[in-house]
GROMACS .gro file of C-alpha atoms in nm:
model
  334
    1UNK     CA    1   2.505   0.618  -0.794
    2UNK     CA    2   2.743   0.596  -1.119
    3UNK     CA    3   2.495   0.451  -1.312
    4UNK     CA    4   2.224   0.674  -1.207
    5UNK     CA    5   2.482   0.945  -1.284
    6UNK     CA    6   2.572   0.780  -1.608
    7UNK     CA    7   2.221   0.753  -1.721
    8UNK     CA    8   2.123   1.145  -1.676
    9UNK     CA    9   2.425   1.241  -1.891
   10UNK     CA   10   2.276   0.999  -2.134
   11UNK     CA   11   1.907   1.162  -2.137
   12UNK     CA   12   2.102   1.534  -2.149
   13UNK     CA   13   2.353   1.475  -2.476
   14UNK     CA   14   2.041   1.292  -2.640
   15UNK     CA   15   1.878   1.523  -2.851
   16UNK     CA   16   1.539   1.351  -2.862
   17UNK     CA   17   1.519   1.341  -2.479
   18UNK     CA   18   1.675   1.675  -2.344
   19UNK     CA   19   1.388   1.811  -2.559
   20UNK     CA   20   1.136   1.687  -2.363
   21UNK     CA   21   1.317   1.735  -2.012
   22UNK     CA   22   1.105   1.984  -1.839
   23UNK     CA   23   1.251   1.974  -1.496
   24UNK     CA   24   1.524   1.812  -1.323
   25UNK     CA   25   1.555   1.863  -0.956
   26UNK     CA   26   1.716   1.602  -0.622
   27UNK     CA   27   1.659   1.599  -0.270
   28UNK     CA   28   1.828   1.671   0.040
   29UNK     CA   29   1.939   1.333   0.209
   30UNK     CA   30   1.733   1.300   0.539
   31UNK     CA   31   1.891   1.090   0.870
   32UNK     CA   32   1.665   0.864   1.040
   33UNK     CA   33   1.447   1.003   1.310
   34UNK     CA   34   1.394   0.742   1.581
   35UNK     CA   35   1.084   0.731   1.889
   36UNK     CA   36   1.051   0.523   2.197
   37UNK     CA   37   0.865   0.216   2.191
   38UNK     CA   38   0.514   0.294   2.369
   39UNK     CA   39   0.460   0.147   2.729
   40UNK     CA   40   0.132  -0.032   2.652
   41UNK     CA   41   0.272  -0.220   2.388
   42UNK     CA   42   0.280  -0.588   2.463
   43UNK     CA   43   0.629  -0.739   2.619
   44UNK     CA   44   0.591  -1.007   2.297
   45UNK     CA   45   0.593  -0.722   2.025
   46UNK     CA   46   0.880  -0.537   2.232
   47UNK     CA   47   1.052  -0.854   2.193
   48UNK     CA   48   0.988  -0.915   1.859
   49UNK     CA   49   1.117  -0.580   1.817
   50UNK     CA   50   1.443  -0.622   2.022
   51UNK     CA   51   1.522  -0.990   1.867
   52UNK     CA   52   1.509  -0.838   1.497
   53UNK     CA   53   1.684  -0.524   1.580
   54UNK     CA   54   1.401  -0.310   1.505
   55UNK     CA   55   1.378   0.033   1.613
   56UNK     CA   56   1.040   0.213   1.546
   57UNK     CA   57   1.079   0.551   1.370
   58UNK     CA   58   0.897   0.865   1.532
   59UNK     CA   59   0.571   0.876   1.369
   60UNK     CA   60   0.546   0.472   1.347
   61UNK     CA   61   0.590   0.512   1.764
   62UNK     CA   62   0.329   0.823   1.755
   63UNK     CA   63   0.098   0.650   1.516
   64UNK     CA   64   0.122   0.327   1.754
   65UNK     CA   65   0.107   0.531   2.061
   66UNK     CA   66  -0.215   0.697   1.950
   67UNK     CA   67  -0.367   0.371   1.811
   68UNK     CA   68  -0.296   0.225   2.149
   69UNK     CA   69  -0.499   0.508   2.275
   70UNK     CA   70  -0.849   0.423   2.090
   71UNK     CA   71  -0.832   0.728   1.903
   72UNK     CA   72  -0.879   0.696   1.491
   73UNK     CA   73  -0.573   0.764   1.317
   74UNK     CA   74  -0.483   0.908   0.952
   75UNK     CA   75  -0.119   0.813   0.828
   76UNK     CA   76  -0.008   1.086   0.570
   77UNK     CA   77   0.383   1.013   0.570
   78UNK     CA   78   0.555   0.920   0.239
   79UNK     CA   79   0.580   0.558   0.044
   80UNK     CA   80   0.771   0.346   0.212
   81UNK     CA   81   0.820   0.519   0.544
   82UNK     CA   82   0.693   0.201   0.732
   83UNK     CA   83   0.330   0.325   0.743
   84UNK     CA   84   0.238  -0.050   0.745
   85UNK     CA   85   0.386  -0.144   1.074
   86UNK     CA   86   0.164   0.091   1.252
   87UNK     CA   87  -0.145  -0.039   1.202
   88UNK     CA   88   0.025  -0.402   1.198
   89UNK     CA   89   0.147  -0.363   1.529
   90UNK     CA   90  -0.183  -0.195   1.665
   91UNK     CA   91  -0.377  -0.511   1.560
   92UNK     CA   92  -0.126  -0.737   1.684
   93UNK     CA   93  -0.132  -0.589   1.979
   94UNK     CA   94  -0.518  -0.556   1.989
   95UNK     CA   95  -0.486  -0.967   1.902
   96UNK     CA   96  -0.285  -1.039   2.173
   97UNK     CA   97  -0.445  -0.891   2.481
   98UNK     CA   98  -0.739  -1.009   2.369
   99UNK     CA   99  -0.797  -1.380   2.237
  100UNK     CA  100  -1.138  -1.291   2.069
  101UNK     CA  101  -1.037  -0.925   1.887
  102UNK     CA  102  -1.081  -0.905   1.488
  103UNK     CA  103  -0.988  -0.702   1.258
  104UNK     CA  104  -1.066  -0.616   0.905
  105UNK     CA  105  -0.858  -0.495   0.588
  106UNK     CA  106  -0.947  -0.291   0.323
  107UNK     CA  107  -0.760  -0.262   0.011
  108UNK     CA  108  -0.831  -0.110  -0.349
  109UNK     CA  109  -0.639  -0.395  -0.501
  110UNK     CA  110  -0.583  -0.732  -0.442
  111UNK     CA  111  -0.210  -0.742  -0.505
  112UNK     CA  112  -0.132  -0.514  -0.193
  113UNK     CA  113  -0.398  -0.785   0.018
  114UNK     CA  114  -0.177  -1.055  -0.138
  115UNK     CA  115   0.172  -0.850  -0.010
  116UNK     CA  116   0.036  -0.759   0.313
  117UNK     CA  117  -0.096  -1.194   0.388
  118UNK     CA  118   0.284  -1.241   0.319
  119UNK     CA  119   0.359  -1.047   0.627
  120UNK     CA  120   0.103  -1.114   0.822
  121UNK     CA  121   0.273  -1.491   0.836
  122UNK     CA  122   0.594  -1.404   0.909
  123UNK     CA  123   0.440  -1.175   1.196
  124UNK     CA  124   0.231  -1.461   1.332
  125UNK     CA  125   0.518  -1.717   1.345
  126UNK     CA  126   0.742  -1.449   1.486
  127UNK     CA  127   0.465  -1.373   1.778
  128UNK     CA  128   0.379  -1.737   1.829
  129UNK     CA  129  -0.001  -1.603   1.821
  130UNK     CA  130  -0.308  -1.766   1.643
  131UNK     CA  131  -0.499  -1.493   1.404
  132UNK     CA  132  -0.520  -1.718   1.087
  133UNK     CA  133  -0.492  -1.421   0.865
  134UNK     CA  134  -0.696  -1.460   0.550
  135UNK     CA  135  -0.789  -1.303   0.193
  136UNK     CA  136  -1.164  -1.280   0.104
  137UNK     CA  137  -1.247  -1.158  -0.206
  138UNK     CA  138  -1.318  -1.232  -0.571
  139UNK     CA  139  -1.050  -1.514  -0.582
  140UNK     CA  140  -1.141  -1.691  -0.269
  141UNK     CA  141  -1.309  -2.024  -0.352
  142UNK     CA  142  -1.639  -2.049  -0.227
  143UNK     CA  143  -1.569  -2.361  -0.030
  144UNK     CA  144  -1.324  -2.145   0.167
  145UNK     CA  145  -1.541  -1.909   0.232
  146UNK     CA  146  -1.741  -2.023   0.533
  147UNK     CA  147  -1.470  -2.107   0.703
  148UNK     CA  148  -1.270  -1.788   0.674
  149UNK     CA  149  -1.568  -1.616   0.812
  150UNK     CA  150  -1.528  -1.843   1.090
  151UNK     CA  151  -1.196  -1.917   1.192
  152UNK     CA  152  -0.998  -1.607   1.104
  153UNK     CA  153  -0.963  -1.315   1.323
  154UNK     CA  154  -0.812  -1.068   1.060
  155UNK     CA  155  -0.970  -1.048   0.755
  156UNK     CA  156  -0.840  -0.858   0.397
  157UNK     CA  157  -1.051  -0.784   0.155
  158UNK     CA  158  -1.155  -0.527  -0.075
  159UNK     CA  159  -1.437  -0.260  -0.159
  160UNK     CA  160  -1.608  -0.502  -0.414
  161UNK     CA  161  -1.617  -0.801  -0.219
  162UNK     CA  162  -1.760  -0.628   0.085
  163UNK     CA  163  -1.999  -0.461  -0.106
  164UNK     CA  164  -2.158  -0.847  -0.201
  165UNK     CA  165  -2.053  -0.995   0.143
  166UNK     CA  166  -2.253  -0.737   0.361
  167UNK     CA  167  -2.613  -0.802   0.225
  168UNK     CA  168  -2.541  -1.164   0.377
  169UNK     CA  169  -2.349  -1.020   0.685
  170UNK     CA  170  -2.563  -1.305   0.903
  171UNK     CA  171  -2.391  -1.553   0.725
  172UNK     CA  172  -2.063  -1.477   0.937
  173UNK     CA  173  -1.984  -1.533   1.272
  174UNK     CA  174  -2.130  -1.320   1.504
  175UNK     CA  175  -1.847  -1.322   1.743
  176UNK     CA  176  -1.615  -1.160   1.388
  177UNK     CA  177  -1.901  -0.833   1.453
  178UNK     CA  178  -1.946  -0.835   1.819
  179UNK     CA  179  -1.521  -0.824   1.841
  180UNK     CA  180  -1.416  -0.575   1.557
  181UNK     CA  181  -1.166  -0.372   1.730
  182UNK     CA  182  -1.040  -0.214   1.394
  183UNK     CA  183  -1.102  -0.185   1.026
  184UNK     CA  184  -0.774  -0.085   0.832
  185UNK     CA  185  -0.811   0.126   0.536
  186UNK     CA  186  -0.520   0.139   0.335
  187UNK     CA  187  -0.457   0.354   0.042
  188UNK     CA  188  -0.709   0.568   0.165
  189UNK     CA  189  -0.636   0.847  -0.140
  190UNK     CA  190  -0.799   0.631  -0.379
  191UNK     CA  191  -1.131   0.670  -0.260
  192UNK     CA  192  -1.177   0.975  -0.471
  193UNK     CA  193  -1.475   1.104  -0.701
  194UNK     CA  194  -1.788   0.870  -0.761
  195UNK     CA  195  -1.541   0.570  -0.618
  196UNK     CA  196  -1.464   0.741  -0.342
  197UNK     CA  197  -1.825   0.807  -0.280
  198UNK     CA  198  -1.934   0.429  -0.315
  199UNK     CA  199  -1.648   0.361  -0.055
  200UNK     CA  200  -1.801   0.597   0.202
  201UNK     CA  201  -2.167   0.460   0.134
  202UNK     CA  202  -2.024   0.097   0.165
  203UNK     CA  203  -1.825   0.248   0.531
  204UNK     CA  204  -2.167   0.352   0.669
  205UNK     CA  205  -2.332   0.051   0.612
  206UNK     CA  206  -1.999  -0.169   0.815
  207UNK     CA  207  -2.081   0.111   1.056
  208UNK     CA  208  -2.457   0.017   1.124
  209UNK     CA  209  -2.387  -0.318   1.108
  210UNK     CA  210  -2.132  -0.307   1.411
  211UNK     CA  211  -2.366  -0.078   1.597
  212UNK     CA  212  -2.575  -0.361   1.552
  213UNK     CA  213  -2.387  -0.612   1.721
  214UNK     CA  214  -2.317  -0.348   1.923
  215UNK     CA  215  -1.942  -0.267   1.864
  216UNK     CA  216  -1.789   0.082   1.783
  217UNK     CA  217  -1.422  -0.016   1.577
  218UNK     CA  218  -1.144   0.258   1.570
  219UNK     CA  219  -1.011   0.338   1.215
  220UNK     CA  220  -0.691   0.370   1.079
  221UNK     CA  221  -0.639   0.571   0.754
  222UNK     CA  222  -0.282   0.504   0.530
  223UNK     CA  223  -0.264   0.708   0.262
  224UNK     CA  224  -0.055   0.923   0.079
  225UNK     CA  225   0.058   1.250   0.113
  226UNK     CA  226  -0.280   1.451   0.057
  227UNK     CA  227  -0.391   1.786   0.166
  228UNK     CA  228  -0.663   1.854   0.427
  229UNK     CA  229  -0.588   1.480   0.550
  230UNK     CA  230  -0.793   1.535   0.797
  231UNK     CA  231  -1.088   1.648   0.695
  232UNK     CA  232  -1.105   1.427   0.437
  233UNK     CA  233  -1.039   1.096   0.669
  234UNK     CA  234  -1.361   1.201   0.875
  235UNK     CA  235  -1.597   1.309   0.512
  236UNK     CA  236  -1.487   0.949   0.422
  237UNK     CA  237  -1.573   0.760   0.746
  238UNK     CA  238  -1.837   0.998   0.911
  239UNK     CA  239  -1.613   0.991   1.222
  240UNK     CA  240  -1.447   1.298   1.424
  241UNK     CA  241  -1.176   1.345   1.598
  242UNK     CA  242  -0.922   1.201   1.369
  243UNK     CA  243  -0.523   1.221   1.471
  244UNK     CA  244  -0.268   1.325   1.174
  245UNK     CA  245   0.050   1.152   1.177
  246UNK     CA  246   0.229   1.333   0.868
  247UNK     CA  247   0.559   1.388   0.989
  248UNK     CA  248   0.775   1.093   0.925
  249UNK     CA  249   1.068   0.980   1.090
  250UNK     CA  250   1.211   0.751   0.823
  251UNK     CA  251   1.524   0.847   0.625
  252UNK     CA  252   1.576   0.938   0.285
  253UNK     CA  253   1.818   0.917   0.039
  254UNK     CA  254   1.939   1.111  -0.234
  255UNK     CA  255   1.716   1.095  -0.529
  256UNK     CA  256   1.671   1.228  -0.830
  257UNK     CA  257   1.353   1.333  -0.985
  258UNK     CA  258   1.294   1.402  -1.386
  259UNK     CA  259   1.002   1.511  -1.604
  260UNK     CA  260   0.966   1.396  -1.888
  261UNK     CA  261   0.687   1.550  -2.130
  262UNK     CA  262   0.596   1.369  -2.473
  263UNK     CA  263   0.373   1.665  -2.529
  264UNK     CA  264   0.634   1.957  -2.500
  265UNK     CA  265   0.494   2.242  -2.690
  266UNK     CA  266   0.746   2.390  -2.976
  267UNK     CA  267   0.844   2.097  -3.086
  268UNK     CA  268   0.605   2.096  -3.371
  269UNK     CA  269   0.436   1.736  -3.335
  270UNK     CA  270   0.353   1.521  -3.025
  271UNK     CA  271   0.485   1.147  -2.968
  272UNK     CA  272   0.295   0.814  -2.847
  273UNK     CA  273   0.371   0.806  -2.434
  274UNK     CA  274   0.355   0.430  -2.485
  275UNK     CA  275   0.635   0.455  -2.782
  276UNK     CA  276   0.833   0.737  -2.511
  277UNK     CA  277   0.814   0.473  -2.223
  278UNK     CA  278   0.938   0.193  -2.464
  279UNK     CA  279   1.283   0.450  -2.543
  280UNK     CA  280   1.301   0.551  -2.166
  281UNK     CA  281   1.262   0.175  -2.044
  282UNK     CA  282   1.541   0.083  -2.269
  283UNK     CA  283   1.759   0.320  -2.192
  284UNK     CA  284   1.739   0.284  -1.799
  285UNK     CA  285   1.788  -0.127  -1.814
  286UNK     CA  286   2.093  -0.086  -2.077
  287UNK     CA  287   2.258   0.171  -1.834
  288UNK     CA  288   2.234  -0.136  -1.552
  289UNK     CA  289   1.894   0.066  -1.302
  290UNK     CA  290   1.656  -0.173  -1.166
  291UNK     CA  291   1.295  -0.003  -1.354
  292UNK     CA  292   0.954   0.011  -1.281
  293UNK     CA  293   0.682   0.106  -1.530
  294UNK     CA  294   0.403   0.156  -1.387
  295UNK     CA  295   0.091   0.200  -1.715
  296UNK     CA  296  -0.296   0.205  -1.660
  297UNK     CA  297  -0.395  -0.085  -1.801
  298UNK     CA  298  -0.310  -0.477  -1.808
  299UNK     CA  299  -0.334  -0.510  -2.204
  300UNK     CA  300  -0.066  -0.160  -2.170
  301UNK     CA  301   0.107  -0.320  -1.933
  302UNK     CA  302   0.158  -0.724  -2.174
  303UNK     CA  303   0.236  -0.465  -2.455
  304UNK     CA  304   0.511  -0.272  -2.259
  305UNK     CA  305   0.670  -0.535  -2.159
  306UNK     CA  306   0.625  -0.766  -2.485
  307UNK     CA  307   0.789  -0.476  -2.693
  308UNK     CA  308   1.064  -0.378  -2.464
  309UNK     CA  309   1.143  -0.793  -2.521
  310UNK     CA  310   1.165  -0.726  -2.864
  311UNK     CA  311   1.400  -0.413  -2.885
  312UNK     CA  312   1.619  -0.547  -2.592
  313UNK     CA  313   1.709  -0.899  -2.832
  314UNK     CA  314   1.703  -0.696  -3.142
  315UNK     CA  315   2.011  -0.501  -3.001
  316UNK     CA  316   2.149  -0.782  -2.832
  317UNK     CA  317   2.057  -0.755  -2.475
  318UNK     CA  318   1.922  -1.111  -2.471
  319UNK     CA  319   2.027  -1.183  -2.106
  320UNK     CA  320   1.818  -0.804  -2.036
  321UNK     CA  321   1.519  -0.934  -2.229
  322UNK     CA  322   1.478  -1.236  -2.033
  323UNK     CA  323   1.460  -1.061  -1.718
  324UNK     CA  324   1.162  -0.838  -1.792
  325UNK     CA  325   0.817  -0.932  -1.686
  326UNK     CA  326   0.480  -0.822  -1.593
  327UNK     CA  327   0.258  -0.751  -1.309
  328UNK     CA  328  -0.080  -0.721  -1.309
  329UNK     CA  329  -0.436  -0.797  -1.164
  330UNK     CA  330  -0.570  -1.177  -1.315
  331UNK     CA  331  -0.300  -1.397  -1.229
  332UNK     CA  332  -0.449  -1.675  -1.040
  333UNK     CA  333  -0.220  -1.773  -0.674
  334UNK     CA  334   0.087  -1.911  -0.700
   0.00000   0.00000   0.00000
């Protein structure tokens, strides 16, 4: 907290900043909210649970309550609340109790597919169960291919990939169709605007394939906080009846929020928001903060960080220089 501290008096007594300060406001620090782990959850998970001192918040033991209960499910609760271990667990569960139950995962990007495989292994090792999570998409060597769609019962993959895969759906397994318990749509408030409408097209056509092979899987929604949740979850999937978890149970701590406008009117000319992300980025890893920059594009993203490389040697912060990278869609595994 001093350095936070130490780093808002910095952006205040700076002239060029505080003019373009438009609103500084923190939080109330929230306590943990805690719910009971739900009776048809298998005695393996509750011991996975109990062995790792895990105790499910109230809308991860709602959300898995309701899963549970075969009804589709929209998570609205805030980033990093733990929406992840609902639908996790739900699958897991699904996995367990039944040795021939699949499950697919949708994701807008490949690098959350690539996260979530990470966990996936430690969850299957943990669990001592067989699902052979795998990634299909784009990257996925062809010679892998057929034997993903054969061997794996959970399955992440993306809108693009799907979109080529289903016009050869009789390629796969039939047993993967026949047995899909649940399709997992994560980030769900990207599928917005002509994207969002290609994502709902591409959701009708898993939907007639399933019907099919004559199987009806229950969807779960994670998104971000996003008004008329609801309604929106069941425009996007053609489904009813959807269940809202939006009240999280996770805690919070203080935080402090600042906007920053390059554009601030009065000030008689505008500045570059690449150049005013270059100053802030500086000053935040000089005053000691772990920083994120998040830009909307990869070549934005190599220049950001090439640049704040430069100014960070140039006034001697060699050892800071040498710790900043980049992240980005293209980097081939490993």
């Amino acid at each position: 907290m001093p350095k936070i501290k130490a780093m808002l008096k910095s952006l205040k007594i700076n002239k060029h900043f505080s003019q373009r300060i438009c609103h500084v406001w923190q939080n109330s620090p929230i306590d943990a909210e805690y719910g009971p782990v739900p009776q048809d959850l298998d005695p393996k998970i509750v011991s996975y649970l109990q062995k790792n001192s895990i105790s499910l918040y109230s809308h991860q033991a709602e959300g898995i309550k309701r899963c549970l209960a075969g009804e589709n499910v929209i998570v609205t609760t805030p980033t990093a609340s733990g929406k992840t271990m609902i639908f996790n667990l739900s699958v897991l569960n699904s996995m367990i109790k039944n040795k021939k139950s699949r499950a697919m995962y949708i994701y807008p990007r490949k690098a959350l597919a690539n996260d979530q495989m990470k966990s996936l292994l430690v969850l299957e090792r943990d669990l001592a169960i067989r699902i052979n999570p795998a990634i299909y998409d784009g990257d996925t060597p062809q010679s892998q291919k057929g034997t993903i769609r054969t061997r794996s019962r959970l399955i992440m993959t993306n809108p693009h990939e799907l979109h080529y895969c289903l016009g050869n759906h009789y390629k796969w397994k039939k047993e993967f169709w026949e047995n899909l318990e649940y399709i997992i749509i994560d980030e769900a408030h990207m599928y917005r605007g002509i994207f969002g409408s290609h994502i709902a097209l591409l959701l009708r056509r898993i939907k007639r394939i399933c019907n099919w092979y004559g199987c009806n899987p229950k969807l779960i929604l994670s998104s971000a906080t996003i008004a008329n949740a609801v309604e929106f979850a069941e425009k996007l999937t053609q489904e009813d009846s959807f269940c809202l978890i939006d009240k999280s149970g996770a805690p919070e701590s203080l935080k402090h929020f600042v906007l920053y406008n390059p554009f601030m009117e009065g000030l008689g000319y505008y500045l570059s928001p690449a150049n005013e992300t270059l100053r802030l980025f500086h000053l935040f890893v000089t005053k000691g903060l772990q920083t994120l920059s998040f830009v909307g594009s990869r070549k934005m993203a190599e220049l950001i960080a090439f640049f704040s490389k430069g100014s960070l040697n140039k006034k001697n912060f060699a050892d800071l220089a040498d710790k900043v990278i980049v992240y980005k869609a293209g980097y081939t595994p490993g």
